Amino acid sequence: MITYKTEISEFDWENLVDLYDETNMCIGLGQKRETEKIRRAFQNSYRFVTAWDSGKIIGCARMISDGECYGWIHDMAVLPAYRKQDIGRTIVEKLLEGNEGLLIGLTSSFEAVDFYTKLGFKKHKTAMAKYPGRSDYLFD
Ligand SMILES: CC(C)(COP(=O)(O)OP(=O)(O)OC[C@H]1O[C@@H](n2cnc3c(N)ncnc32)[C@H](O)[C@@H]1OP(=O)(O)O)[C@@H](O)C(=O)NCCC(=O)NCCS
């Protein structure tokens, strides 16, 4: 059975890094195994939701927010073997629970656009972003 948590113990950060390593997400910090940076980033987030199969984290995402006006979703990942089982949808729903009045933004990966569309997100006409380096996601 898949279970969901909004807190994880001190011992589970490596488990979370494994998820981002295996999915090459979290801006590559997982593959560099920057556990402390990931821990700080998640602990400084408004909320994060992990999905578990027994003792293994098989999905996660987090939301950065002021809790009043805006929220931003990042680092959505589900292990390949667990995809298309509504785990990603459940994680996003749990992130948004009680935050229905917030304006929620995100930048999708190329492959997740249809996923977010199914969850009710729409493309933004004027969204802009600034990255620390170059990115295939930005127009020149
Ligand atoms: C995108 C991702 C999180 C989806 O997780 P998931 O658990 O498979 O998604 P769900 O099973 O909850 O899917 C919800 C709906 O979206 C659809 N969906 C999921 N992934 C999809 C995809 N890649 N293309 C089209 N539809 C997709 C599902 O079929 C389902 O549709 P339904 O309501 O008609 O049944 C997962 O594929 C993933 O981790 N991808 C790699 C990392 C990534 O790109 N993350 C997004 C970063 S912004």
CSV table of N, CA, C and O in Angstrom, one decimal, residues 3-92:
chain,number,residue,atom,x,y,z
A,3,THR,N,1.7,5.0,1.0
A,3,THR,CA,1.3,5.9,2.1
A,3,THR,C,2.0,7.3,1.8
A,3,THR,O,3.0,7.3,1.1
A,4,TYR,N,1.4,8.3,2.4
A,4,TYR,CA,1.9,9.7,2.1
A,4,TYR,C,2.2,10.4,3.4
A,4,TYR,O,1.5,10.2,4.4
A,5,LYS,N,3.3,11.1,3.4
A,5,LYS,CA,3.8,11.8,4.6
A,5,LYS,C,4.1,13.3,4.3
A,5,LYS,O,4.6,13.6,3.2
A,6,THR,N,4.0,14.2,5.3
A,6,THR,CA,4.4,15.5,5.1
A,6,THR,C,5.6,15.9,6.0
A,6,THR,O,6.1,17.0,6.0
A,7,GLU,N,6.1,14.9,6.7
A,7,GLU,CA,7.4,15.0,7.5
A,7,GLU,C,8.2,13.8,7.3
A,7,GLU,O,7.6,12.7,7.1
A,8,ILE,N,9.5,13.9,7.3
A,8,ILE,CA,10.3,12.7,7.3
A,8,ILE,C,11.4,12.8,8.4
A,8,ILE,O,11.8,13.9,8.8
A,9,SER,N,11.9,11.7,8.8
A,9,SER,CA,12.8,11.6,9.9
A,9,SER,C,14.2,12.0,9.4
A,9,SER,O,14.5,11.9,8.2
A,10,GLU,N,15.1,12.3,10.3
A,10,GLU,CA,16.5,12.6,10.0
A,10,GLU,C,17.2,11.5,9.2
A,10,GLU,O,18.0,11.8,8.3
A,11,PHE,N,16.7,10.3,9.3
A,11,PHE,CA,17.4,9.1,8.6
A,11,PHE,C,16.9,9.0,7.2
A,11,PHE,O,17.4,8.2,6.5
A,12,ASP,N,15.8,9.7,6.8
A,12,ASP,CA,15.2,9.5,5.5
A,12,ASP,C,15.7,10.4,4.4
A,12,ASP,O,15.3,10.3,3.3
A,13,TRP,N,16.6,11.4,4.7
A,13,TRP,CA,17.0,12.3,3.7
A,13,TRP,C,17.8,11.6,2.6
A,13,TRP,O,17.6,11.9,1.4
A,14,GLU,N,18.6,10.6,2.9
A,14,GLU,CA,19.3,9.9,1.9
A,14,GLU,C,18.3,9.1,1.0
A,14,GLU,O,18.6,9.0,-0.2
A,15,ASN,N,17.3,8.6,1.6
A,15,ASN,CA,16.2,8.0,0.9
A,15,ASN,C,15.6,8.9,-0.2
A,15,ASN,O,15.3,8.6,-1.3
A,16,LEU,N,15.4,10.2,0.2
A,16,LEU,CA,14.8,11.2,-0.7
A,16,LEU,C,15.8,11.5,-1.8
A,16,LEU,O,15.5,11.7,-3.0
A,17,VAL,N,17.1,11.6,-1.4
A,17,VAL,CA,18.2,11.8,-2.4
A,17,VAL,C,18.2,10.7,-3.4
A,17,VAL,O,18.4,10.9,-4.6
A,18,ASP,N,18.0,9.5,-3.0
A,18,ASP,CA,17.9,8.3,-3.9
A,18,ASP,C,16.8,8.6,-5.0
A,18,ASP,O,17.1,8.3,-6.2
A,19,LEU,N,15.7,9.1,-4.5
A,19,LEU,CA,14.6,9.3,-5.5
A,19,LEU,C,15.0,10.3,-6.5
A,19,LEU,O,14.8,10.1,-7.7
A,20,TYR,N,15.6,11.4,-6.1
A,20,TYR,CA,16.0,12.5,-7.1
A,20,TYR,C,17.2,12.1,-7.9
A,20,TYR,O,17.4,12.5,-9.0
A,21,ASP,N,18.0,11.2,-7.3
A,21,ASP,CA,19.2,10.6,-8.1
A,21,ASP,C,18.6,9.7,-9.2
A,21,ASP,O,18.9,9.9,-10.4
A,22,GLU,N,17.7,8.8,-8.9
A,22,GLU,CA,17.1,7.9,-9.8
A,22,GLU,C,16.3,8.6,-10.9
A,22,GLU,O,16.1,8.1,-12.0
A,23,THR,N,15.7,9.7,-10.6
A,23,THR,CA,14.8,10.4,-11.6
A,23,THR,C,15.5,11.6,-12.2
A,23,THR,O,14.9,12.3,-13.0
A,24,ASN,N,16.7,11.9,-11.8
A,24,ASN,CA,17.5,13.0,-12.3
A,24,ASN,C,16.7,14.3,-12.1
A,24,ASN,O,16.6,15.1,-13.1
A,25,MET,N,16.1,14.5,-11.0
A,25,MET,CA,15.4,15.7,-10.7
A,25,MET,C,16.0,16.5,-9.6
A,25,MET,O,17.1,16.3,-9.2
A,26,CYS,N,15.3,17.6,-9.1
A,26,CYS,CA,15.8,18.4,-8.1
A,26,CYS,C,17.1,19.1,-8.6
A,26,CYS,O,18.1,19.1,-7.9
A,27,ILE,N,17.0,19.7,-9.7
A,27,ILE,CA,18.1,20.4,-10.5
A,27,ILE,C,19.4,19.7,-10.3
A,27,ILE,O,20.5,20.3,-10.2
A,28,GLY,N,19.3,18.3,-10.4
A,28,GLY,CA,20.5,17.5,-10.4
A,28,GLY,C,21.2,17.3,-9.1
A,28,GLY,O,22.2,16.7,-9.0
A,29,LEU,N,20.6,17.9,-8.0
A,29,LEU,CA,21.3,17.8,-6.7
A,29,LEU,C,21.3,16.4,-6.2
A,29,LEU,O,22.2,16.0,-5.5
A,30,GLY,N,20.3,15.6,-6.7
A,30,GLY,CA,20.2,14.2,-6.3
A,30,GLY,C,21.4,13.4,-6.8
A,30,GLY,O,22.0,12.7,-6.1
A,31,GLN,N,21.7,13.7,-8.1
A,31,GLN,CA,22.8,12.9,-8.7
A,31,GLN,C,24.2,13.3,-8.1
A,31,GLN,O,25.1,12.5,-8.1
A,32,LYS,N,24.2,14.6,-7.6
A,32,LYS,CA,25.5,15.0,-7.0
A,32,LYS,C,25.4,14.6,-5.5
A,32,LYS,O,26.4,14.9,-4.8
A,33,ARG,N,24.3,14.1,-5.1
A,33,ARG,CA,24.1,13.6,-3.7
A,33,ARG,C,24.4,14.8,-2.7
A,33,ARG,O,25.1,14.6,-1.7
A,34,GLU,N,23.8,15.9,-3.0
A,34,GLU,CA,24.0,17.1,-2.1
A,34,GLU,C,22.9,17.0,-1.1
A,34,GLU,O,22.0,17.9,-1.0
A,35,THR,N,23.0,16.0,-0.2
A,35,THR,CA,22.0,15.7,0.8
A,35,THR,C,21.7,16.9,1.7
A,35,THR,O,20.5,17.3,1.9
A,36,GLU,N,22.7,17.6,2.2
A,36,GLU,CA,22.5,18.7,3.1
A,36,GLU,C,21.7,19.9,2.4
A,36,GLU,O,20.8,20.5,3.0
A,37,LYS,N,22.1,20.1,1.2
A,37,LYS,CA,21.4,21.2,0.4
A,37,LYS,C,19.9,20.8,0.2
A,37,LYS,O,19.1,21.7,0.4
A,38,ILE,N,19.7,19.6,-0.2
A,38,ILE,CA,18.3,19.1,-0.4
A,38,ILE,C,17.5,19.2,0.9
A,38,ILE,O,16.4,19.7,1.0
A,39,ARG,N,18.2,18.8,2.0
A,39,ARG,CA,17.5,18.8,3.3
A,39,ARG,C,17.1,20.3,3.7
A,39,ARG,O,16.0,20.6,4.0
A,40,ARG,N,18.1,21.2,3.5
A,40,ARG,CA,17.8,22.6,3.8
A,40,ARG,C,16.7,23.1,2.9
A,40,ARG,O,15.7,23.8,3.4
A,41,ALA,N,16.8,22.8,1.6
A,41,ALA,CA,15.8,23.3,0.7
A,41,ALA,C,14.4,22.8,1.0
A,41,ALA,O,13.4,23.6,1.0
A,42,PHE,N,14.3,21.6,1.4
A,42,PHE,CA,12.9,21.0,1.7
A,42,PHE,C,12.4,21.5,3.1
A,42,PHE,O,11.3,21.8,3.2
A,43,GLN,N,13.3,21.6,4.0
A,43,GLN,CA,12.9,22.1,5.3
A,43,GLN,C,12.5,23.6,5.3
A,43,GLN,O,11.7,24.0,6.1
A,44,ASN,N,13.1,24.3,4.3
A,44,ASN,CA,12.7,25.7,4.2
A,44,ASN,C,11.5,25.9,3.3
A,44,ASN,O,11.1,27.0,3.0
A,45,SER,N,10.9,24.8,2.8
A,45,SER,CA,9.7,24.9,1.9
A,45,SER,C,8.5,25.0,2.8
A,45,SER,O,8.5,24.7,4.0
A,46,TYR,N,7.4,25.4,2.2
A,46,TYR,CA,6.1,25.6,2.9
A,46,TYR,C,5.6,24.2,3.2
A,46,TYR,O,5.0,24.0,4.3
A,47,ARG,N,5.7,23.3,2.3
A,47,ARG,CA,5.2,21.9,2.5
A,47,ARG,C,5.8,21.0,1.5
A,47,ARG,O,6.1,21.4,0.4
A,48,PHE,N,6.2,19.8,1.9
A,48,PHE,CA,6.5,18.7,1.0
A,48,PHE,C,5.8,17.5,1.3
A,48,PHE,O,5.5,17.2,2.5
A,49,VAL,N,5.5,16.7,0.3
A,49,VAL,CA,4.7,15.5,0.4
A,49,VAL,C,5.6,14.3,-0.2
A,49,VAL,O,6.0,14.4,-1.3
A,50,THR,N,5.8,13.3,0.6
A,50,THR,CA,6.5,12.1,0.1
A,50,THR,C,5.5,11.0,0.0
A,50,THR,O,4.6,10.8,0.8
A,51,ALA,N,5.7,10.1,-1.0
A,51,ALA,CA,4.9,8.9,-1.2
A,51,ALA,C,5.8,7.7,-0.9
A,51,ALA,O,7.0,7.7,-1.3
A,52,TRP,N,5.3,6.7,-0.1
A,52,TRP,CA,6.2,5.6,0.4
A,52,TRP,C,5.6,4.3,0.0
A,52,TRP,O,4.4,4.1,0.0
A,53,ASP,N,6.5,3.4,-0.4
A,53,ASP,CA,6.1,2.0,-0.5
A,53,ASP,C,7.0,1.3,0.5
A,53,ASP,O,8.2,1.2,0.4
A,54,SER,N,6.4,0.8,1.6
A,54,SER,CA,7.1,0.3,2.8
A,54,SER,C,8.1,1.4,3.2
A,54,SER,O,7.7,2.5,3.4
A,55,GLY,N,9.4,1.0,3.2
A,55,GLY,CA,10.4,2.0,3.7
A,55,GLY,C,11.1,2.8,2.7
A,55,GLY,O,12.1,3.5,2.9
A,56,LYS,N,10.5,2.8,1.4
A,56,LYS,CA,11.2,3.5,0.3
A,56,LYS,C,10.3,4.7,-0.2
A,56,LYS,O,9.1,4.5,-0.4
A,57,ILE,N,11.0,5.8,-0.3
A,57,ILE,CA,10.3,7.0,-0.9
A,57,ILE,C,10.2,6.7,-2.4
A,57,ILE,O,11.2,6.6,-3.1
A,58,ILE,N,9.0,6.7,-3.0
A,58,ILE,CA,8.8,6.4,-4.4
A,58,ILE,C,8.3,7.6,-5.1
A,58,ILE,O,8.1,7.6,-6.4
A,59,GLY,N,8.0,8.7,-4.4
A,59,GLY,CA,7.5,9.9,-5.1
A,59,GLY,C,7.6,11.1,-4.1
A,59,GLY,O,7.5,10.9,-2.9
A,60,CYS,N,7.7,12.3,-4.7
A,60,CYS,CA,7.8,13.5,-3.8
A,60,CYS,C,7.5,14.8,-4.6
A,60,CYS,O,7.8,14.8,-5.9
A,61,ALA,N,7.1,15.8,-4.0
A,61,ALA,CA,7.1,17.2,-4.6
A,61,ALA,C,7.0,18.1,-3.4
A,61,ALA,O,6.7,17.7,-2.3
A,62,ARG,N,7.3,19.4,-3.7
A,62,ARG,CA,7.2,20.4,-2.6
A,62,ARG,C,6.6,21.7,-3.1
A,62,ARG,O,6.6,21.9,-4.3
A,63,MET,N,6.1,22.5,-2.1
A,63,MET,CA,5.6,23.8,-2.5
A,63,MET,C,6.3,24.8,-1.7
A,63,MET,O,6.5,24.7,-0.5
A,64,ILE,N,6.7,25.9,-2.4
A,64,ILE,CA,7.2,27.1,-1.7
A,64,ILE,C,6.0,28.1,-1.7
A,64,ILE,O,5.4,28.2,-2.7
A,65,SER,N,5.8,28.7,-0.6
A,65,SER,CA,4.6,29.6,-0.5
A,65,SER,C,4.7,30.5,0.7
A,65,SER,O,5.4,30.3,1.7
A,66,ASP,N,4.0,31.7,0.6
A,66,ASP,CA,3.8,32.6,1.7
A,66,ASP,C,2.6,32.2,2.5
A,66,ASP,O,2.3,32.8,3.5
A,67,GLY,N,1.8,31.2,2.0
A,67,GLY,CA,0.6,30.7,2.8
A,67,GLY,C,-0.6,31.6,2.7
A,67,GLY,O,-1.6,31.3,3.3
A,68,GLU,N,-0.4,32.7,2.0
A,68,GLU,CA,-1.5,33.7,1.9
A,68,GLU,C,-1.9,34.0,0.5
A,68,GLU,O,-3.1,34.1,0.2
A,69,CYS,N,-1.0,34.2,-0.4
A,69,CYS,CA,-1.3,34.6,-1.8
A,69,CYS,C,-0.8,33.7,-2.8
A,69,CYS,O,-1.5,33.3,-3.8
A,70,TYR,N,0.4,33.3,-2.7
A,70,TYR,CA,1.1,32.5,-3.8
A,70,TYR,C,1.7,31.2,-3.4
A,70,TYR,O,2.2,31.1,-2.2
A,71,GLY,N,1.8,30.3,-4.3
A,71,GLY,CA,2.5,29.0,-4.1
A,71,GLY,C,3.2,28.6,-5.3
A,71,GLY,O,2.7,29.0,-6.4
A,72,TRP,N,4.3,27.9,-5.2
A,72,TRP,CA,5.0,27.4,-6.4
A,72,TRP,C,5.4,26.0,-6.1
A,72,TRP,O,6.0,25.7,-5.1
A,73,ILE,N,5.1,25.1,-7.1
A,73,ILE,CA,5.4,23.7,-7.0
A,73,ILE,C,6.7,23.4,-7.7
A,73,ILE,O,6.9,23.8,-8.8
A,74,HIS,N,7.5,22.6,-7.0
A,74,HIS,CA,8.8,22.2,-7.6
A,74,HIS,C,9.1,20.7,-7.3
A,74,HIS,O,8.5,20.1,-6.3
A,75,ASP,N,10.0,20.1,-8.0
A,75,ASP,CA,10.7,18.8,-7.7
A,75,ASP,C,9.7,17.7,-7.6
A,75,ASP,O,9.8,16.8,-6.8
A,76,MET,N,8.7,17.7,-8.5
A,76,MET,CA,7.7,16.6,-8.6
A,76,MET,C,8.4,15.4,-9.3
A,76,MET,O,8.9,15.5,-10.4
A,77,ALA,N,8.5,14.3,-8.6
A,77,ALA,CA,9.0,13.1,-9.2
A,77,ALA,C,8.4,11.8,-8.6
A,77,ALA,O,8.1,11.8,-7.4
A,78,VAL,N,8.2,10.9,-9.5
A,78,VAL,CA,7.7,9.5,-9.1
A,78,VAL,C,8.6,8.5,-9.8
A,78,VAL,O,8.9,8.7,-11.0
A,79,LEU,N,9.0,7.5,-9.1
A,79,LEU,CA,9.9,6.5,-9.7
A,79,LEU,C,9.2,5.9,-10.9
A,79,LEU,O,8.0,5.6,-10.8
A,80,PRO,N,10.0,5.6,-12.0
A,80,PRO,CA,9.3,5.0,-13.2
A,80,PRO,C,8.4,3.8,-12.9
A,80,PRO,O,7.3,3.8,-13.5
A,81,ALA,N,8.8,2.9,-12.0
A,81,ALA,CA,8.0,1.7,-11.8
A,81,ALA,C,6.6,2.0,-11.2
A,81,ALA,O,5.8,1.1,-11.2
A,82,TYR,N,6.5,3.2,-10.6
A,82,TYR,CA,5.2,3.5,-9.9
A,82,TYR,C,4.4,4.6,-10.7
A,82,TYR,O,3.4,5.0,-10.1
A,83,ARG,N,4.8,4.9,-11.9
A,83,ARG,CA,4.0,5.9,-12.6
A,83,ARG,C,2.7,5.4,-13.1
A,83,ARG,O,2.5,4.3,-13.2
A,84,LYS,N,1.8,6.4,-13.4
A,84,LYS,CA,0.5,6.1,-14.0
A,84,LYS,C,-0.4,5.3,-13.0
A,84,LYS,O,-1.2,4.5,-13.3
A,85,GLN,N,-0.2,5.6,-11.7
A,85,GLN,CA,-1.0,4.9,-10.7
A,85,GLN,C,-1.6,6.0,-9.7
A,85,GLN,O,-1.9,5.7,-8.6
A,86,ASP,N,-1.7,7.2,-10.3
A,86,ASP,CA,-2.3,8.3,-9.5
A,86,ASP,C,-1.5,8.8,-8.3
A,86,ASP,O,-2.0,9.6,-7.5
A,87,ILE,N,-0.2,8.4,-8.3
A,87,ILE,CA,0.6,8.9,-7.1
A,87,ILE,C,1.0,10.3,-7.3
A,87,ILE,O,0.9,11.1,-6.4
A,88,GLY,N,1.4,10.7,-8.5
A,88,GLY,CA,1.7,12.1,-8.7
A,88,GLY,C,0.5,13.0,-8.5
A,88,GLY,O,0.7,14.1,-7.8
A,89,ARG,N,-0.6,12.6,-9.0
A,89,ARG,CA,-1.9,13.4,-8.7
A,89,ARG,C,-2.1,13.5,-7.2
A,89,ARG,O,-2.4,14.7,-6.7
A,90,THR,N,-2.0,12.5,-6.5
A,90,THR,CA,-2.3,12.5,-5.0
A,90,THR,C,-1.3,13.4,-4.3
A,90,THR,O,-1.7,14.2,-3.4
A,91,ILE,N,0.0,13.4,-4.7
A,91,ILE,CA,1.0,14.3,-4.1
A,91,ILE,C,0.6,15.7,-4.3
A,91,ILE,O,0.6,16.5,-3.4
A,92,VAL,N,0.2,16.1,-5.6
A,92,VAL,CA,-0.1,17.5,-5.8
A,92,VAL,C,-1.4,17.9,-5.1
A,92,VAL,O,-1.5,18.9,-4.5
